[in-house]
Each structure stands twice: as structure tokens, then as C-alpha cells.
Amino acid sequence: MESTRVDRWLWAVRLTKTRTDAAAACRGGHVRVNGRPAKAATSVTPGDEVRARVGATTRVVEVVRVIQKRVGAPDAVTCYIDRTPKPPPTASAPVAIRDRGAGRPTKRDRRVLDKFRSGF
């Protein structure tokens, strides 16, 4: 077993929940094998780079082992090397919280909120 379909491999290594989802991602242009758009029947072999947009993230993996049947999560992780870049750090700003049902802010409350939003 030296190669298999990309939709079947994505499902087998648990990058997608169902094989139908994997095939739909291929049809939608969300899967690339070695930099080229991949159809569901595109073959993958060890050493190939697969880019798949799963949800809101783009996963970049290198195929290490080709499998055809779905396996458990610990076994599935051994079938690829995850080369997904780390997401950029997000600056978390403090959030102004008001009690629910407190009504409209008073003039003083608005001034405090404006001062808080402007960065002190």
C-alpha cells in the first residue's frame, strides 16, 4: 500500500470527521497536495505535503505513512508530521463589564468607559 486517495487519507488520519467532509473540502478547493489543488481521487504517497483547510484553520502536514482504514487517534498521529505554523499571538485587551440589567450608563459611567477605551 504505497498510495491512497487524499480524501480517504484525510479521513483515516482524523483530519476530517467523515470521508464525505474530506471529499467536499477537495471539491471546494480547500485541499492541496504538494502545492497543487487536489481532487478527491488525487493520490498521496509518503513524503507528500498536504494542506487542508479544516474549519477556520489551515493544517499543513507531511505524509509519513499511508493508511486506508480509520485508526485510533494515537495511531493516526504517527501517520503524519504536523507542520502547521503557529497562530500569531493576539493582544488581549481588558473588557469593560457592566452588570446585566443595570440600564443605560450614566454620564459618569460613560466618561469612565471612554477613558478606559482610550487607553488611560
CSV table of N, CA and C in Angstrom, one decimal:
chain,number,residue,atom,x,y,z
A,1,MET,N,0.9,-1.2,0.0
A,1,MET,CA,0.0,0.0,0.0
A,1,MET,C,0.9,1.2,0.0
A,2,GLU,N,1.2,1.7,-1.2
A,2,GLU,CA,2.2,2.8,-1.3
A,2,GLU,C,1.5,4.2,-1.5
A,3,SER,N,0.2,4.1,-2.0
A,3,SER,CA,-0.5,5.4,-2.2
A,3,SER,C,-2.0,5.1,-1.9
A,4,THR,N,-2.7,6.2,-1.7
A,4,THR,CA,-4.2,6.1,-1.5
A,4,THR,C,-4.8,7.5,-1.9
A,5,ARG,N,-6.1,7.5,-1.9
A,5,ARG,CA,-6.8,8.7,-2.3
A,5,ARG,C,-6.7,9.7,-1.1
A,6,VAL,N,-6.6,11.0,-1.5
A,6,VAL,CA,-6.4,12.0,-0.5
A,6,VAL,C,-7.6,12.2,0.5
A,7,ASP,N,-8.8,12.0,-0.1
A,7,ASP,CA,-10.0,12.1,0.8
A,7,ASP,C,-10.0,11.0,1.8
A,8,ARG,N,-9.6,9.8,1.3
A,8,ARG,CA,-9.6,8.6,2.2
A,8,ARG,C,-8.5,8.8,3.3
A,9,TRP,N,-7.4,9.3,2.9
A,9,TRP,CA,-6.3,9.5,3.9
A,9,TRP,C,-6.6,10.6,4.9
A,10,LEU,N,-7.2,11.7,4.5
A,10,LEU,CA,-7.6,12.7,5.4
A,10,LEU,C,-8.6,12.2,6.5
A,11,TRP,N,-9.5,11.4,6.0
A,11,TRP,CA,-10.5,10.8,7.0
A,11,TRP,C,-9.8,9.7,7.9
A,12,ALA,N,-8.9,9.0,7.3
A,12,ALA,CA,-8.2,7.9,8.1
A,12,ALA,C,-7.4,8.4,9.2
A,13,VAL,N,-6.7,9.6,9.0
A,13,VAL,CA,-5.8,10.1,10.0
A,13,VAL,C,-6.5,11.2,10.8
A,14,ARG,N,-7.8,11.2,10.7
A,14,ARG,CA,-8.7,12.0,11.6
A,14,ARG,C,-8.5,13.5,11.4
A,15,LEU,N,-8.2,14.0,10.2
A,15,LEU,CA,-8.1,15.5,10.0
A,15,LEU,C,-9.5,16.0,9.7
A,16,THR,N,-10.4,15.1,9.1
A,16,THR,CA,-11.8,15.4,8.9
A,16,THR,C,-12.7,14.4,9.6
A,17,LYS,N,-13.9,14.7,10.0
A,17,LYS,CA,-14.8,13.8,10.7
A,17,LYS,C,-15.3,12.7,9.8
A,18,THR,N,-15.6,13.0,8.6
A,18,THR,CA,-16.2,12.0,7.7
A,18,THR,C,-15.4,12.1,6.4
A,19,ARG,N,-15.5,11.0,5.6
A,19,ARG,CA,-14.9,11.0,4.3
A,19,ARG,C,-15.7,11.9,3.4
A,20,THR,N,-17.0,12.1,3.6
A,20,THR,CA,-17.8,13.0,2.8
A,20,THR,C,-17.3,14.4,3.0
A,21,ASP,N,-16.9,14.8,4.3
A,21,ASP,CA,-16.4,16.1,4.5
A,21,ASP,C,-15.0,16.3,3.8
A,22,ALA,N,-14.2,15.3,3.8
A,22,ALA,CA,-12.9,15.3,3.1
A,22,ALA,C,-13.1,15.5,1.6
A,23,ALA,N,-14.1,14.8,1.0
A,23,ALA,CA,-14.3,14.9,-0.4
A,23,ALA,C,-14.9,16.3,-0.7
A,24,ALA,N,-15.8,16.8,0.2
A,24,ALA,CA,-16.3,18.2,0.0
A,24,ALA,C,-15.2,19.3,0.0
A,25,ALA,N,-14.3,19.1,0.9
A,25,ALA,CA,-13.2,20.0,1.1
A,25,ALA,C,-12.3,20.0,-0.2
A,26,CYS,N,-12.2,18.8,-0.8
A,26,CYS,CA,-11.4,18.7,-2.1
A,26,CYS,C,-12.2,19.4,-3.2
A,27,ARG,N,-13.5,19.2,-3.3
A,27,ARG,CA,-14.3,19.8,-4.3
A,27,ARG,C,-14.3,21.3,-4.1
A,28,GLY,N,-14.3,21.8,-2.9
A,28,GLY,CA,-14.3,23.3,-2.7
A,28,GLY,C,-12.9,23.9,-2.8
A,29,GLY,N,-11.9,23.2,-3.1
A,29,GLY,CA,-10.6,23.7,-3.4
A,29,GLY,C,-9.8,24.0,-2.1
A,30,HIS,N,-10.2,23.3,-1.0
A,30,HIS,CA,-9.6,23.6,0.3
A,30,HIS,C,-8.4,22.6,0.6
A,31,VAL,N,-8.1,21.7,-0.3
A,31,VAL,CA,-7.1,20.8,-0.1
A,31,VAL,C,-6.0,20.9,-1.2
A,32,ARG,N,-4.7,20.9,-0.9
A,32,ARG,CA,-3.7,21.0,-1.8
A,32,ARG,C,-2.7,19.9,-1.5
A,33,VAL,N,-2.2,19.2,-2.5
A,33,VAL,CA,-1.1,18.2,-2.4
A,33,VAL,C,0.1,18.7,-3.1
A,34,ASN,N,1.2,18.9,-2.4
A,34,ASN,CA,2.4,19.4,-3.0
A,34,ASN,C,2.2,20.8,-3.7
A,35,GLY,N,1.4,21.6,-3.2
A,35,GLY,CA,1.1,22.9,-3.7
A,35,GLY,C,0.1,23.0,-4.9
A,36,ARG,N,-0.4,21.9,-5.3
A,36,ARG,CA,-1.4,21.8,-6.4
A,36,ARG,C,-2.8,21.5,-5.8
A,37,PRO,N,-3.8,22.2,-6.3
A,37,PRO,CA,-5.2,21.8,-5.9
A,37,PRO,C,-5.4,20.3,-6.1
A,38,ALA,N,-6.1,19.7,-5.2
A,38,ALA,CA,-6.3,18.2,-5.2
A,38,ALA,C,-7.8,17.9,-5.3
A,39,LYS,N,-8.0,17.0,-6.2
A,39,LYS,CA,-9.4,16.4,-6.3
A,39,LYS,C,-9.4,15.2,-5.3
A,40,ALA,N,-10.6,14.7,-5.0
A,40,ALA,CA,-10.7,13.7,-4.0
A,40,ALA,C,-9.9,12.4,-4.4
A,41,ALA,N,-9.7,12.1,-5.7
A,41,ALA,CA,-9.0,10.9,-6.1
A,41,ALA,C,-7.5,11.1,-6.3
A,42,THR,N,-7.0,12.3,-5.9
A,42,THR,CA,-5.6,12.5,-6.0
A,42,THR,C,-4.8,11.6,-5.1
A,43,SER,N,-3.8,11.0,-5.6
A,43,SER,CA,-3.0,10.0,-4.8
A,43,SER,C,-2.0,10.7,-3.9
A,44,VAL,N,-1.9,10.2,-2.7
A,44,VAL,CA,-0.9,10.7,-1.7
A,44,VAL,C,0.1,9.6,-1.4
A,45,THR,N,1.4,9.9,-1.3
A,45,THR,CA,2.4,8.9,-1.0
A,45,THR,C,3.2,9.5,0.1
A,46,PRO,N,4.0,8.7,0.8
A,46,PRO,CA,4.9,9.2,1.9
A,46,PRO,C,5.8,10.3,1.3
A,47,GLY,N,5.9,11.3,2.1
A,47,GLY,CA,6.8,12.5,1.6
A,47,GLY,C,6.0,13.6,1.0
A,48,ASP,N,4.7,13.4,0.7
A,48,ASP,CA,3.9,14.5,0.1
A,48,ASP,C,3.5,15.5,1.2
A,49,GLU,N,3.3,16.7,0.8
A,49,GLU,CA,2.8,17.8,1.7
A,49,GLU,C,1.4,18.0,1.4
A,50,VAL,N,0.5,17.9,2.4
A,50,VAL,CA,-0.9,18.1,2.3
A,50,VAL,C,-1.3,19.3,3.1
A,51,ARG,N,-2.0,20.3,2.4
A,51,ARG,CA,-2.5,21.5,3.0
A,51,ARG,C,-4.1,21.3,3.0
A,52,ALA,N,-4.7,21.3,4.1
A,52,ALA,CA,-6.1,21.2,4.2
A,52,ALA,C,-6.7,22.2,5.1
A,53,ARG,N,-7.7,23.0,4.6
A,53,ARG,CA,-8.4,23.9,5.5
A,53,ARG,C,-9.5,23.2,6.2
A,54,VAL,N,-9.3,23.1,7.5
A,54,VAL,CA,-10.3,22.3,8.3
A,54,VAL,C,-10.9,23.4,9.3
A,55,GLY,N,-12.2,23.7,9.1
A,55,GLY,CA,-12.8,24.7,9.9
A,55,GLY,C,-12.2,26.0,9.6
A,56,ALA,N,-11.7,26.7,10.6
A,56,ALA,CA,-11.1,28.1,10.3
A,56,ALA,C,-9.6,28.0,10.2
A,57,THR,N,-9.0,26.8,10.4
A,57,THR,CA,-7.5,26.7,10.4
A,57,THR,C,-7.1,26.0,9.2
A,58,THR,N,-5.9,26.3,8.7
A,58,THR,CA,-5.3,25.5,7.6
A,58,THR,C,-4.2,24.6,8.2
A,59,ARG,N,-4.4,23.3,8.0
A,59,ARG,CA,-3.4,22.4,8.6
A,59,ARG,C,-2.4,22.0,7.5
A,60,VAL,N,-1.2,22.0,7.8
A,60,VAL,CA,-0.1,21.6,6.9
A,60,VAL,C,0.6,20.4,7.5
A,61,VAL,N,0.5,19.3,6.7
A,61,VAL,CA,1.0,18.0,7.3
A,61,VAL,C,1.9,17.4,6.2
A,62,GLU,N,2.9,16.6,6.6
A,62,GLU,CA,3.7,15.8,5.7
A,62,GLU,C,3.3,14.4,5.9
A,63,VAL,N,3.0,13.6,4.8
A,63,VAL,CA,2.6,12.2,4.9
A,63,VAL,C,3.8,11.4,5.3
A,64,VAL,N,3.7,10.6,6.4
A,64,VAL,CA,4.8,9.7,6.8
A,64,VAL,C,4.4,8.3,6.4
A,65,ARG,N,3.1,8.0,6.7
A,65,ARG,CA,2.7,6.6,6.4
A,65,ARG,C,1.3,6.7,5.8
A,66,VAL,N,1.0,5.9,4.8
A,66,VAL,CA,-0.3,5.8,4.1
A,66,VAL,C,-1.1,4.7,4.7
A,67,ILE,N,-2.3,5.1,5.1
A,67,ILE,CA,-3.3,4.1,5.7
A,67,ILE,C,-4.6,4.3,4.9
A,68,GLN,N,-5.4,3.3,4.9
A,68,GLN,CA,-6.7,3.3,4.2
A,68,GLN,C,-7.9,3.2,5.2
A,69,LYS,N,-7.6,2.6,6.3
A,69,LYS,CA,-8.7,2.4,7.3
A,69,LYS,C,-8.5,3.4,8.4
A,70,ARG,N,-9.6,3.8,8.9
A,70,ARG,CA,-9.6,4.8,10.1
A,70,ARG,C,-9.0,4.1,11.3
A,71,VAL,N,-8.1,4.7,12.0
A,71,VAL,CA,-7.5,4.1,13.2
A,71,VAL,C,-7.7,5.1,14.4
A,72,GLY,N,-7.3,4.6,15.5
A,72,GLY,CA,-7.4,5.4,16.7
A,72,GLY,C,-6.5,6.7,16.7
A,73,ALA,N,-6.8,7.6,17.5
A,73,ALA,CA,-6.1,8.9,17.4
A,73,ALA,C,-4.6,8.7,17.7
A,74,PRO,N,-4.2,7.9,18.7
A,74,PRO,CA,-2.7,7.8,18.9
A,74,PRO,C,-2.0,7.2,17.7
A,75,ASP,N,-2.7,6.3,17.0
A,75,ASP,CA,-2.1,5.7,15.8
A,75,ASP,C,-2.1,6.7,14.6
A,76,ALA,N,-3.1,7.5,14.5
A,76,ALA,CA,-3.3,8.4,13.4
A,76,ALA,C,-2.2,9.5,13.5
A,77,VAL,N,-1.8,9.9,14.6
A,77,VAL,CA,-0.8,10.9,14.8
A,77,VAL,C,0.5,10.5,14.2
A,78,THR,N,0.8,9.2,14.2
A,78,THR,CA,2.1,8.7,13.7
A,78,THR,C,2.1,8.6,12.2
A,79,CYS,N,1.0,8.9,11.5
A,79,CYS,CA,1.0,8.8,10.1
A,79,CYS,C,1.4,10.1,9.4
A,80,TYR,N,1.5,11.2,10.2
A,80,TYR,CA,1.9,12.5,9.6
A,80,TYR,C,2.7,13.3,10.5
A,81,ILE,N,3.4,14.3,9.9
A,81,ILE,CA,4.2,15.2,10.7
A,81,ILE,C,3.5,16.6,10.6
A,82,ASP,N,3.1,17.1,11.6
A,82,ASP,CA,2.3,18.4,11.6
A,82,ASP,C,3.3,19.6,11.4
A,83,ARG,N,3.2,20.3,10.3
A,83,ARG,CA,4.0,21.4,10.0
A,83,ARG,C,3.2,22.7,10.0
A,84,THR,N,2.0,22.7,10.7
A,84,THR,CA,1.2,23.9,10.7
A,84,THR,C,1.9,25.0,11.5
A,85,PRO,N,1.9,26.2,10.9
A,85,PRO,CA,2.6,27.3,11.6
A,85,PRO,C,1.8,27.7,12.8
A,86,LYS,N,2.5,28.2,13.8
A,86,LYS,CA,1.8,28.7,15.0
A,86,LYS,C,1.0,29.9,14.7
A,87,PRO,N,-0.2,30.1,15.2
A,87,PRO,CA,-1.0,31.3,15.0
A,87,PRO,C,-0.3,32.5,15.6
A,88,PRO,N,-0.5,33.7,15.0
A,88,PRO,CA,0.2,34.8,15.6
A,88,PRO,C,-0.5,35.2,17.0
A,89,PRO,N,0.3,35.7,17.9
A,89,PRO,CA,-0.2,36.0,19.2
A,89,PRO,C,-1.2,37.1,19.1
A,90,THR,N,-2.3,37.0,19.9
A,90,THR,CA,-3.3,38.1,19.9
A,90,THR,C,-3.2,38.9,21.2
A,91,ALA,N,-3.2,40.2,21.0
A,91,ALA,CA,-3.1,41.0,22.2
A,91,ALA,C,-4.5,41.1,22.8
A,92,SER,N,-4.6,40.6,24.0
A,92,SER,CA,-6.0,40.7,24.7
A,92,SER,C,-6.1,41.9,25.5
A,93,ALA,N,-7.1,42.7,25.1
A,93,ALA,CA,-7.3,44.0,25.8
A,93,ALA,C,-8.4,43.7,26.9
A,94,PRO,N,-8.3,44.3,28.1
A,94,PRO,CA,-9.3,44.1,29.1
A,94,PRO,C,-10.6,44.6,28.6
A,95,VAL,N,-11.7,43.9,29.0
A,95,VAL,CA,-13.0,44.2,28.6
A,95,VAL,C,-13.8,44.8,29.7
A,96,ALA,N,-14.5,45.9,29.4
A,96,ALA,CA,-15.3,46.6,30.3
A,96,ALA,C,-16.6,45.8,30.5
A,97,ILE,N,-16.9,45.4,31.7
A,97,ILE,CA,-18.1,44.6,32.0
A,97,ILE,C,-19.1,45.4,32.9
A,98,ARG,N,-20.3,45.4,32.5
A,98,ARG,CA,-21.4,46.0,33.2
A,98,ARG,C,-22.4,44.9,33.7
A,99,ASP,N,-23.0,45.2,34.8
A,99,ASP,CA,-23.9,44.2,35.3
A,99,ASP,C,-25.1,44.2,34.4
A,100,ARG,N,-25.6,42.9,34.2
A,100,ARG,CA,-26.8,42.8,33.3
A,100,ARG,C,-28.0,43.4,34.0
A,101,GLY,N,-28.7,44.2,33.2
A,101,GLY,CA,-29.9,44.8,33.7
A,101,GLY,C,-29.7,46.1,34.4
A,102,ALA,N,-28.4,46.6,34.3
A,102,ALA,CA,-28.1,47.8,35.0
A,102,ALA,C,-28.6,49.1,34.3
A,103,GLY,N,-29.2,48.9,33.2
A,103,GLY,CA,-29.8,50.0,32.4
A,103,GLY,C,-28.7,50.8,31.7
A,104,ARG,N,-29.1,52.0,31.2
A,104,ARG,CA,-28.2,52.8,30.4
A,104,ARG,C,-27.1,53.3,31.3
A,105,PRO,N,-25.9,53.5,30.8
A,105,PRO,CA,-24.8,54.1,31.6
A,105,PRO,C,-25.1,55.5,31.9
A,106,THR,N,-24.7,56.0,33.1
A,106,THR,CA,-24.9,57.4,33.4
A,106,THR,C,-23.8,58.2,32.7
A,107,LYS,N,-23.9,59.5,32.9
A,107,LYS,CA,-22.9,60.3,32.3
A,107,LYS,C,-21.5,60.0,32.8
A,108,ARG,N,-21.4,59.8,34.1
A,108,ARG,CA,-20.2,59.5,34.8
A,108,ARG,C,-19.7,58.1,34.3
A,109,ASP,N,-20.6,57.1,34.2
A,109,ASP,CA,-20.2,55.8,33.7
A,109,ASP,C,-19.6,55.9,32.2
A,110,ARG,N,-20.2,56.7,31.4
A,110,ARG,CA,-19.8,56.9,30.0
A,110,ARG,C,-18.4,57.5,30.0
A,111,ARG,N,-18.1,58.5,30.9
A,111,ARG,CA,-16.8,59.1,30.9
A,111,ARG,C,-15.7,58.1,31.4
A,112,VAL,N,-16.1,57.2,32.3
A,112,VAL,CA,-15.1,56.2,32.8
A,112,VAL,C,-14.9,55.2,31.6
A,113,LEU,N,-15.9,54.8,30.9
A,113,LEU,CA,-15.8,53.9,29.8
A,113,LEU,C,-14.9,54.5,28.7
A,114,ASP,N,-15.2,55.8,28.4
A,114,ASP,CA,-14.4,56.4,27.3
A,114,ASP,C,-12.9,56.5,27.7
A,115,LYS,N,-12.7,56.8,29.0
A,115,LYS,CA,-11.3,56.9,29.5
A,115,LYS,C,-10.7,55.5,29.4
A,116,PHE,N,-11.4,54.5,29.7
A,116,PHE,CA,-10.9,53.1,29.7
A,116,PHE,C,-10.6,52.7,28.2
A,117,ARG,N,-11.5,53.0,27.3
A,117,ARG,CA,-11.3,52.6,25.9
A,117,ARG,C,-10.1,53.4,25.2
A,118,SER,N,-9.9,54.6,25.7
A,118,SER,CA,-8.9,55.4,25.0
A,118,SER,C,-7.5,55.0,25.5
A,119,GLY,N,-7.4,54.2,26.5
A,119,GLY,CA,-6.0,53.7,26.9
A,119,GLY,C,-5.5,54.5,28.1
A,120,PHE,N,-6.4,55.1,28.9
A,120,PHE,CA,-6.0,55.8,30.1
A,120,PHE,C,-5.3,57.1,29.8
